[in-house]
Amino acid sequence: MAFTYLGLKANYQRHMVTESEVDRHIERLQQQYPRIAVVTDRPTENGDEIVLDYAGFCEGVQFAGGTAEMQTLVLGSGMFIPGFEEQLLDKVPGEEVTVKVTFPEQYHSEELAGKAAEFKCKIHEIRVKTPYELDDVFAKEVGDCDTFPEMKEKLRESLQSYTDGRGEMDLQDRLLRAAAETLDYTPTEGEIEEAVQEQMNNLRAQLSQQGLTLDMYMQFMNTTEAALREEAEPTAIAALRTEAAIDRIVELEGLTATQEEIADMLAIVCQQNDMTMEQIQEYYDAELEAAIRRSVLTGKAMGLIRDAAVITEV
């Protein structure tokens, strides 16, 4: 079979965002961004969010890590050590309070575990969080729109754009895999082993972010590393085939990555990782540059396949 990457055929089903999806997203925004009102006509109660300064002392000596300014704390949340929050109830802004507590025996700092301490506190503000009404105020303060209907329409357009983008990525991925299936290429055992190992490394990294190890995962899933490697092999082979297909397209079409295109892609990487161009320079080496260049060429190859494809919307 000849390598075919032009004129491929594929179906594309566009998902249109529904009214209920827009409403659910608005409800999530309503929960994520409550309305904050400053309370001035009563003392603190359970459930209030207060703004305070505090300084901790143990045996008359101020200890490290026990001092903060303009710290927010929800009374009754249990975020601070037992007994701390209760002593800040029935207080008013401007009031200074000495909170007396005893650190738990199992406290993470051995120097403080089981010891009595005092925190000199000053309350600056009492706040109450309540859900917004779904009105123009909500639109202005949360949605940066003049009216609620305008916010809803803007949100619908944003969700549709996101959904279309995901659908387009899926379509291009399917087209690339279809092209790869026509490529006369069989990866070597060494290449497959390397690709499987990369998948295992990625799995370990993902588990680590969740505070888990591979052994814990295997125990929970009642599986073995050998079984995981066997399961990963088909995906690894498919990835190798698509990489080889991209290489062939780049060669056949004479695709290149200009310095401007590499810079643009690097800017996207910075944005995705919340970094500045100056910060990423610390990590910019030949390996990263090669990965950026590869990303540009992959995008060009996939775009070329997409533009030449025959797409049927269903």
mmCIF file of C-alpha atoms in Angstrom:
data_model
loop_
_atom_site.group_PDB
_atom_site.id
_atom_site.type_symbol
_atom_site.label_atom_id
_atom_site.label_comp_id
_atom_site.label_asym_id
_atom_site.label_seq_id
_atom_site.Cartn_x
_atom_site.Cartn_y
_atom_site.Cartn_z
ATOM 1 C CA MET A 1 0.000 0.000 0.000
ATOM 2 C CA ALA A 2 1.333 3.413 -0.990
ATOM 3 C CA PHE A 3 1.703 6.025 1.707
ATOM 4 C CA THR A 4 -1.480 8.124 1.506
ATOM 5 C CA TYR A 5 -1.874 11.382 3.364
ATOM 6 C CA LEU A 6 -3.684 13.564 0.811
ATOM 7 C CA GLY A 7 -7.374 13.214 -0.015
ATOM 8 C CA LEU A 8 -8.210 11.177 3.074
ATOM 9 C CA LYS A 9 -11.877 10.879 3.981
ATOM 10 C CA ALA A 10 -13.394 11.326 7.419
ATOM 11 C CA ASN A 11 -16.702 12.100 9.101
ATOM 12 C CA TYR A 12 -17.007 15.032 11.457
ATOM 13 C CA GLN A 13 -19.874 15.431 13.891
ATOM 14 C CA ARG A 14 -19.949 18.931 15.336
ATOM 15 C CA HIS A 15 -21.361 19.135 18.839
ATOM 16 C CA MET A 16 -23.554 22.192 19.345
ATOM 17 C CA VAL A 17 -23.475 23.528 22.906
ATOM 18 C CA THR A 18 -26.871 23.137 24.556
ATOM 19 C CA GLU A 19 -28.770 25.500 26.833
ATOM 20 C CA SER A 20 -28.341 23.113 29.760
ATOM 21 C CA GLU A 21 -24.534 23.059 29.268
ATOM 22 C CA VAL A 22 -24.444 26.858 29.401
ATOM 23 C CA ASP A 23 -26.635 26.840 32.526
ATOM 24 C CA ARG A 24 -24.410 24.272 34.269
ATOM 25 C CA HIS A 25 -21.339 26.374 33.536
ATOM 26 C CA ILE A 26 -23.030 29.458 34.939
ATOM 27 C CA GLU A 27 -23.932 27.502 38.087
ATOM 28 C CA ARG A 28 -20.284 26.528 38.505
ATOM 29 C CA LEU A 29 -19.241 30.172 38.154
ATOM 30 C CA GLN A 30 -21.875 31.089 40.727
ATOM 31 C CA GLN A 31 -20.331 28.580 43.164
ATOM 32 C CA GLN A 32 -16.708 29.477 42.393
ATOM 33 C CA TYR A 33 -17.176 33.240 42.712
ATOM 34 C CA PRO A 34 -19.444 34.085 45.636
ATOM 35 C CA ARG A 35 -20.373 37.665 46.405
ATOM 36 C CA ILE A 36 -18.274 39.063 49.253
ATOM 37 C CA ALA A 37 -19.921 41.619 51.530
ATOM 38 C CA VAL A 38 -18.139 43.432 54.364
ATOM 39 C CA VAL A 39 -20.001 43.220 57.694
ATOM 40 C CA THR A 40 -19.846 46.252 60.001
ATOM 41 C CA ASP A 41 -22.958 45.967 62.185
ATOM 42 C CA ARG A 42 -22.226 42.832 64.260
ATOM 43 C CA PRO A 43 -19.382 40.763 65.789
ATOM 44 C CA THR A 44 -17.921 37.636 64.190
ATOM 45 C CA GLU A 45 -19.944 34.444 63.790
ATOM 46 C CA ASN A 46 -19.202 30.907 62.603
ATOM 47 C CA GLY A 47 -18.982 30.861 58.824
ATOM 48 C CA ASP A 48 -17.640 34.409 58.556
ATOM 49 C CA GLU A 49 -14.462 35.049 56.633
ATOM 50 C CA ILE A 50 -12.213 37.372 58.624
ATOM 51 C CA VAL A 51 -9.070 39.271 57.667
ATOM 52 C CA LEU A 52 -6.525 39.323 60.480
ATOM 53 C CA ASP A 53 -2.909 39.709 61.515
ATOM 54 C CA TYR A 54 -1.401 37.243 63.968
ATOM 55 C CA ALA A 55 1.941 36.561 65.623
ATOM 56 C CA GLY A 56 2.653 33.308 67.490
ATOM 57 C CA PHE A 57 4.720 33.035 70.670
ATOM 58 C CA CYS A 58 5.871 29.919 72.504
ATOM 59 C CA GLU A 59 7.388 30.343 75.967
ATOM 60 C CA GLY A 60 7.527 34.068 75.277
ATOM 61 C CA VAL A 61 9.562 33.703 72.085
ATOM 62 C CA GLN A 62 8.076 34.421 68.647
ATOM 63 C CA PHE A 63 8.452 31.302 66.485
ATOM 64 C CA ALA A 64 9.044 30.982 62.745
ATOM 65 C CA GLY A 65 6.029 30.329 60.534
ATOM 66 C CA GLY A 66 3.543 31.623 63.105
ATOM 67 C CA THR A 67 3.197 35.158 61.813
ATOM 68 C CA ALA A 68 1.033 36.583 59.018
ATOM 69 C CA GLU A 69 -0.538 39.869 57.976
ATOM 70 C CA MET A 70 -3.917 40.350 56.268
ATOM 71 C CA GLN A 71 -4.535 36.604 56.409
ATOM 72 C CA THR A 72 -8.026 35.343 55.516
ATOM 73 C CA LEU A 73 -9.672 32.690 57.669
ATOM 74 C CA VAL A 74 -13.166 31.194 57.603
ATOM 75 C CA LEU A 75 -14.290 30.700 61.191
ATOM 76 C CA GLY A 76 -15.390 27.120 61.800
ATOM 77 C CA SER A 77 -13.411 25.758 58.855
ATOM 78 C CA GLY A 78 -10.914 23.946 61.092
ATOM 79 C CA MET A 79 -8.013 25.253 59.049
ATOM 80 C CA PHE A 80 -6.094 26.393 62.119
ATOM 81 C CA ILE A 81 -5.087 24.299 65.142
ATOM 82 C CA PRO A 82 -7.891 23.216 67.523
ATOM 83 C CA GLY A 83 -9.182 25.978 69.773
ATOM 84 C CA PHE A 84 -7.838 28.854 67.651
ATOM 85 C CA GLU A 85 -10.901 29.814 65.641
ATOM 86 C CA GLU A 86 -13.373 29.524 68.524
ATOM 87 C CA GLN A 87 -11.553 32.312 70.410
ATOM 88 C CA LEU A 88 -12.107 34.693 67.506
ATOM 89 C CA LEU A 89 -15.913 34.446 67.701
ATOM 90 C CA ASP A 90 -17.966 37.396 68.960
ATOM 91 C CA LYS A 91 -15.200 39.879 68.074
ATOM 92 C CA VAL A 92 -15.361 43.138 66.085
ATOM 93 C CA PRO A 93 -13.056 44.757 63.517
ATOM 94 C CA GLY A 94 -10.175 46.586 65.146
ATOM 95 C CA GLU A 95 -10.271 44.360 68.209
ATOM 96 C CA GLU A 96 -7.034 42.780 69.417
ATOM 97 C CA VAL A 97 -7.309 39.251 70.803
ATOM 98 C CA THR A 98 -4.784 36.969 72.494
ATOM 99 C CA VAL A 99 -5.570 33.411 71.457
ATOM 100 C CA LYS A 100 -4.211 30.708 73.771
ATOM 101 C CA VAL A 101 -3.826 27.202 72.362
ATOM 102 C CA THR A 102 -1.845 24.008 72.787
ATOM 103 C CA PHE A 103 -0.265 22.425 69.732
ATOM 104 C CA PRO A 104 -1.270 18.782 69.088
ATOM 105 C CA GLU A 105 1.169 16.101 70.229
ATOM 106 C CA GLN A 106 1.454 14.925 66.613
ATOM 107 C CA TYR A 107 2.112 18.417 65.213
ATOM 108 C CA HIS A 108 4.413 18.441 62.165
ATOM 109 C CA SER A 109 6.939 20.738 63.902
ATOM 110 C CA GLU A 110 8.708 18.802 66.672
ATOM 111 C CA GLU A 111 9.770 22.071 68.350
ATOM 112 C CA LEU A 112 6.110 23.041 68.869
ATOM 113 C CA ALA A 113 4.400 19.648 69.275
ATOM 114 C CA GLY A 114 2.456 19.467 72.536
ATOM 115 C CA LYS A 115 3.471 22.952 73.672
ATOM 116 C CA ALA A 116 1.288 25.856 74.795
ATOM 117 C CA ALA A 117 1.352 28.987 72.650
ATOM 118 C CA GLU A 118 -0.184 32.428 72.372
ATOM 119 C CA PHE A 119 -1.172 34.216 69.195
ATOM 120 C CA LYS A 120 -1.574 37.980 69.311
ATOM 121 C CA CYS A 121 -4.307 38.669 66.749
ATOM 122 C CA LYS A 122 -5.896 41.779 65.297
ATOM 123 C CA ILE A 123 -9.099 41.526 63.291
ATOM 124 C CA HIS A 124 -9.322 43.945 60.373
ATOM 125 C CA GLU A 125 -12.481 42.923 58.582
ATOM 126 C CA ILE A 126 -15.484 40.597 58.682
ATOM 127 C CA ARG A 127 -16.776 39.272 55.380
ATOM 128 C CA VAL A 128 -19.754 37.157 54.390
ATOM 129 C CA LYS A 129 -19.870 35.124 51.193
ATOM 130 C CA THR A 130 -23.250 34.652 49.515
ATOM 131 C CA PRO A 131 -24.187 33.387 46.042
ATOM 132 C CA TYR A 132 -24.830 36.007 43.389
ATOM 133 C CA GLU A 133 -28.276 36.339 41.889
ATOM 134 C CA LEU A 134 -28.156 35.551 38.179
ATOM 135 C CA ASP A 135 -28.588 39.149 37.163
ATOM 136 C CA ASP A 136 -26.734 42.108 35.653
ATOM 137 C CA VAL A 137 -24.678 42.588 38.843
ATOM 138 C CA PHE A 138 -23.372 39.029 38.468
ATOM 139 C CA ALA A 139 -22.659 39.735 34.800
ATOM 140 C CA LYS A 140 -20.699 42.904 35.593
ATOM 141 C CA GLU A 141 -18.695 41.648 38.567
ATOM 142 C CA VAL A 142 -18.004 38.077 37.413
ATOM 143 C CA GLY A 143 -18.584 37.994 33.675
ATOM 144 C CA ASP A 144 -17.210 41.437 32.788
ATOM 145 C CA CYS A 145 -20.394 42.113 30.785
ATOM 146 C CA ASP A 146 -23.045 44.818 31.058
ATOM 147 C CA THR A 147 -26.045 42.480 31.213
ATOM 148 C CA PHE A 148 -26.744 38.878 32.166
ATOM 149 C CA PRO A 149 -28.068 37.940 28.673
ATOM 150 C CA GLU A 150 -24.861 39.364 27.195
ATOM 151 C CA MET A 151 -22.791 37.275 29.638
ATOM 152 C CA LYS A 152 -24.762 34.152 28.781
ATOM 153 C CA GLU A 153 -24.287 34.646 25.047
ATOM 154 C CA LYS A 154 -20.578 35.376 25.482
ATOM 155 C CA LEU A 155 -20.234 32.198 27.554
ATOM 156 C CA ARG A 156 -22.109 30.175 24.918
ATOM 157 C CA GLU A 157 -19.725 31.423 22.218
ATOM 158 C CA SER A 158 -16.702 30.607 24.379
ATOM 159 C CA LEU A 159 -17.954 27.079 25.110
ATOM 160 C CA GLN A 160 -18.766 26.508 21.432
ATOM 161 C CA SER A 161 -15.305 27.698 20.414
ATOM 162 C CA TYR A 162 -13.718 25.339 22.963
ATOM 163 C CA THR A 163 -15.900 22.418 21.826
ATOM 164 C CA ASP A 164 -15.129 23.092 18.161
ATOM 165 C CA GLY A 165 -11.432 23.231 18.954
ATOM 166 C CA ARG A 166 -11.556 19.863 20.707
ATOM 167 C CA GLY A 167 -13.523 18.397 17.801
ATOM 168 C CA GLU A 168 -11.005 19.729 15.284
ATOM 169 C CA MET A 169 -8.099 18.266 17.278
ATOM 170 C CA ASP A 170 -9.846 14.891 17.336
ATOM 171 C CA LEU A 171 -10.486 15.065 13.579
ATOM 172 C CA GLN A 172 -6.858 15.886 12.785
ATOM 173 C CA ASP A 173 -5.671 13.110 15.077
ATOM 174 C CA ARG A 174 -7.923 10.585 13.309
ATOM 175 C CA LEU A 175 -6.675 11.740 9.900
ATOM 176 C CA LEU A 176 -3.048 11.444 10.984
ATOM 177 C CA ARG A 177 -3.626 7.941 12.330
ATOM 178 C CA ALA A 178 -5.345 6.981 9.070
ATOM 179 C CA ALA A 179 -2.337 8.239 7.117
ATOM 180 C CA ALA A 180 0.035 6.372 9.427
ATOM 181 C CA GLU A 181 -1.829 3.121 8.755
ATOM 182 C CA THR A 182 -0.786 3.360 5.060
ATOM 183 C CA LEU A 183 2.899 3.848 5.880
ATOM 184 C CA ASP A 184 5.283 0.992 5.129
ATOM 185 C CA TYR A 185 6.990 1.057 8.488
ATOM 186 C CA THR A 186 7.588 -1.503 11.199
ATOM 187 C CA PRO A 187 9.217 -0.267 14.419
ATOM 188 C CA THR A 188 12.096 -2.298 15.819
ATOM 189 C CA GLU A 189 11.901 -4.088 19.158
ATOM 190 C CA GLY A 190 14.278 -1.500 20.591
ATOM 191 C CA GLU A 191 12.066 1.393 19.442
ATOM 192 C CA ILE A 192 8.982 -0.273 20.897
ATOM 193 C CA GLU A 193 10.709 -0.916 24.214
ATOM 194 C CA GLU A 194 11.840 2.727 24.393
ATOM 195 C CA ALA A 195 8.327 3.986 23.591
ATOM 196 C CA VAL A 196 6.764 1.681 26.220
ATOM 197 C CA GLN A 197 9.313 2.891 28.782
ATOM 198 C CA GLU A 198 8.375 6.495 27.986
ATOM 199 C CA GLN A 199 4.722 5.662 28.657
ATOM 200 C CA MET A 200 5.650 4.051 31.958
ATOM 201 C CA ASN A 201 7.671 7.126 32.920
ATOM 202 C CA ASN A 202 4.694 9.324 32.092
ATOM 203 C CA LEU A 203 2.441 7.125 34.222
ATOM 204 C CA ARG A 204 4.857 7.378 37.154
ATOM 205 C CA ALA A 205 4.948 11.181 36.796
ATOM 206 C CA GLN A 206 1.142 11.411 36.713
ATOM 207 C CA LEU A 207 0.833 9.200 39.783
ATOM 208 C CA SER A 208 3.477 11.227 41.602
ATOM 209 C CA GLN A 209 1.406 14.390 41.109
ATOM 210 C CA GLN A 210 -1.398 12.613 42.971
ATOM 211 C CA GLY A 211 0.900 11.466 45.759
ATOM 212 C CA LEU A 212 0.937 7.858 44.519
ATOM 213 C CA THR A 213 3.627 5.421 43.460
ATOM 214 C CA LEU A 214 3.534 2.830 40.700
ATOM 215 C CA ASP A 215 3.514 0.043 43.309
ATOM 216 C CA MET A 216 0.469 1.579 45.019
ATOM 217 C CA TYR A 217 -1.294 1.910 41.657
ATOM 218 C CA MET A 218 -0.548 -1.692 40.680
ATOM 219 C CA GLN A 219 -1.822 -2.930 44.029
ATOM 220 C CA PHE A 220 -5.025 -0.907 43.702
ATOM 221 C CA MET A 221 -5.595 -2.074 40.100
ATOM 222 C CA ASN A 222 -4.570 -5.666 40.931
ATOM 223 C CA THR A 223 -2.050 -5.759 38.097
ATOM 224 C CA THR A 224 1.696 -6.091 37.469
ATOM 225 C CA GLU A 225 4.296 -3.962 35.710
ATOM 226 C CA ALA A 226 4.636 -6.637 33.029
ATOM 227 C CA ALA A 227 0.884 -6.475 32.369
ATOM 228 C CA LEU A 228 0.989 -2.664 32.215
ATOM 229 C CA ARG A 229 3.834 -2.813 29.719
ATOM 230 C CA GLU A 230 1.931 -5.301 27.577
ATOM 231 C CA GLU A 231 -1.150 -3.054 27.619
ATOM 232 C CA ALA A 232 0.968 -0.043 26.667
ATOM 233 C CA GLU A 233 2.573 -1.712 23.646
ATOM 234 C CA PRO A 234 -0.229 -1.148 21.056
ATOM 235 C CA THR A 235 -0.414 2.546 21.981
ATOM 236 C CA ALA A 236 3.373 2.804 21.799
ATOM 237 C CA ILE A 237 3.431 1.227 18.334
ATOM 238 C CA ALA A 238 0.669 3.552 17.117
ATOM 239 C CA ALA A 239 2.611 6.558 18.428
ATOM 240 C CA LEU A 240 5.757 5.400 16.650
ATOM 241 C CA ARG A 241 3.845 4.994 13.399
ATOM 242 C CA THR A 242 2.363 8.493 13.586
ATOM 243 C CA GLU A 243 5.794 9.959 14.379
ATOM 244 C CA ALA A 244 7.219 8.136 11.358
ATOM 245 C CA ALA A 245 4.330 9.382 9.194
ATOM 246 C CA ILE A 246 5.038 12.974 10.246
ATOM 247 C CA ASP A 247 8.725 12.523 9.409
ATOM 248 C CA ARG A 248 7.792 11.207 5.938
ATOM 249 C CA ILE A 249 5.399 14.106 5.267
ATOM 250 C CA VAL A 250 7.995 16.652 6.399
ATOM 251 C CA GLU A 251 10.490 15.056 4.010
ATOM 252 C CA LEU A 252 8.110 14.746 1.050
ATOM 253 C CA GLU A 253 6.684 18.245 1.403
ATOM 254 C CA GLY A 254 9.953 19.938 2.370
ATOM 255 C CA LEU A 255 8.397 21.422 5.515
ATOM 256 C CA THR A 256 10.564 23.670 7.683
ATOM 257 C CA ALA A 257 10.223 25.588 10.926
ATOM 258 C CA THR A 258 11.317 29.214 10.781
ATOM 259 C CA GLN A 259 12.819 31.029 13.767
ATOM 260 C CA GLU A 260 9.698 33.183 13.930
ATOM 261 C CA GLU A 261 7.471 30.092 14.100
ATOM 262 C CA ILE A 262 9.676 28.577 16.799
ATOM 263 C CA ALA A 263 9.468 31.837 18.784
ATOM 264 C CA ASP A 264 5.670 31.863 18.442
ATOM 265 C CA MET A 265 5.450 28.264 19.666
ATOM 266 C CA LEU A 266 7.784 29.059 22.553
ATOM 267 C CA ALA A 267 5.463 31.915 23.544
ATOM 268 C CA ILE A 268 2.564 29.444 23.638
ATOM 269 C CA VAL A 269 4.603 27.083 25.849
ATOM 270 C CA CYS A 270 5.322 30.005 28.192
ATOM 271 C CA GLN A 271 1.641 30.859 28.384
ATOM 272 C CA GLN A 272 0.655 27.247 29.087
ATOM 273 C CA ASN A 273 3.197 27.022 31.925
ATOM 274 C CA ASP A 274 2.589 30.535 33.288
ATOM 275 C CA MET A 275 6.171 31.596 32.556
ATOM 276 C CA THR A 276 7.800 34.620 30.943
ATOM 277 C CA MET A 277 10.183 34.364 28.003
ATOM 278 C CA GLU A 278 12.971 35.413 30.374
ATOM 279 C CA GLN A 279 12.136 32.596 32.801
ATOM 280 C CA ILE A 280 12.048 29.882 30.151
ATOM 281 C CA GLN A 281 15.509 30.843 28.873
ATOM 282 C CA GLU A 282 16.921 29.059 31.918
ATOM 283 C CA TYR A 283 15.571 25.777 30.527
ATOM 284 C CA TYR A 284 16.091 26.512 26.830
ATOM 285 C CA ASP A 285 18.656 24.058 25.527
ATOM 286 C CA ALA A 286 19.129 22.011 22.367
ATOM 287 C CA GLU A 287 16.661 19.375 23.567
ATOM 288 C CA LEU A 288 13.893 21.905 24.220
ATOM 289 C CA GLU A 289 14.557 23.672 20.930
ATOM 290 C CA ALA A 290 14.294 20.345 19.094
ATOM 291 C CA ALA A 291 10.971 19.618 20.837
ATOM 292 C CA ILE A 292 9.639 23.075 19.903
ATOM 293 C CA ARG A 293 10.769 22.626 16.299
ATOM 294 C CA ARG A 294 9.141 19.191 16.225
ATOM 295 C CA SER A 295 5.886 20.676 17.510
ATOM 296 C CA VAL A 296 5.870 23.286 14.731
ATOM 297 C CA LEU A 297 6.516 20.663 12.035
ATOM 298 C CA THR A 298 3.864 18.345 13.473
ATOM 299 C CA GLY A 299 1.317 21.158 13.366
ATOM 300 C CA LYS A 300 2.195 21.908 9.743
ATOM 301 C CA ALA A 301 1.959 18.247 8.727
ATOM 302 C CA MET A 302 -1.400 17.783 10.435
ATOM 303 C CA GLY A 303 -2.708 21.022 8.922
ATOM 304 C CA LEU A 304 -1.639 19.881 5.469
ATOM 305 C CA ILE A 305 -3.462 16.556 5.904
ATOM 306 C CA ARG A 306 -6.552 18.376 7.191
ATOM 307 C CA ASP A 307 -6.653 20.886 4.350
ATOM 308 C CA ALA A 308 -6.404 18.123 1.732
ATOM 309 C CA ALA A 309 -8.971 15.845 3.386
ATOM 310 C CA VAL A 310 -12.546 15.251 2.252
ATOM 311 C CA ILE A 311 -14.661 15.883 5.336
ATOM 312 C CA THR A 312 -18.313 14.922 5.621
ATOM 313 C CA GLU A 313 -20.287 16.580 8.403
ATOM 314 C CA VAL A 314 -22.778 14.158 9.912
#
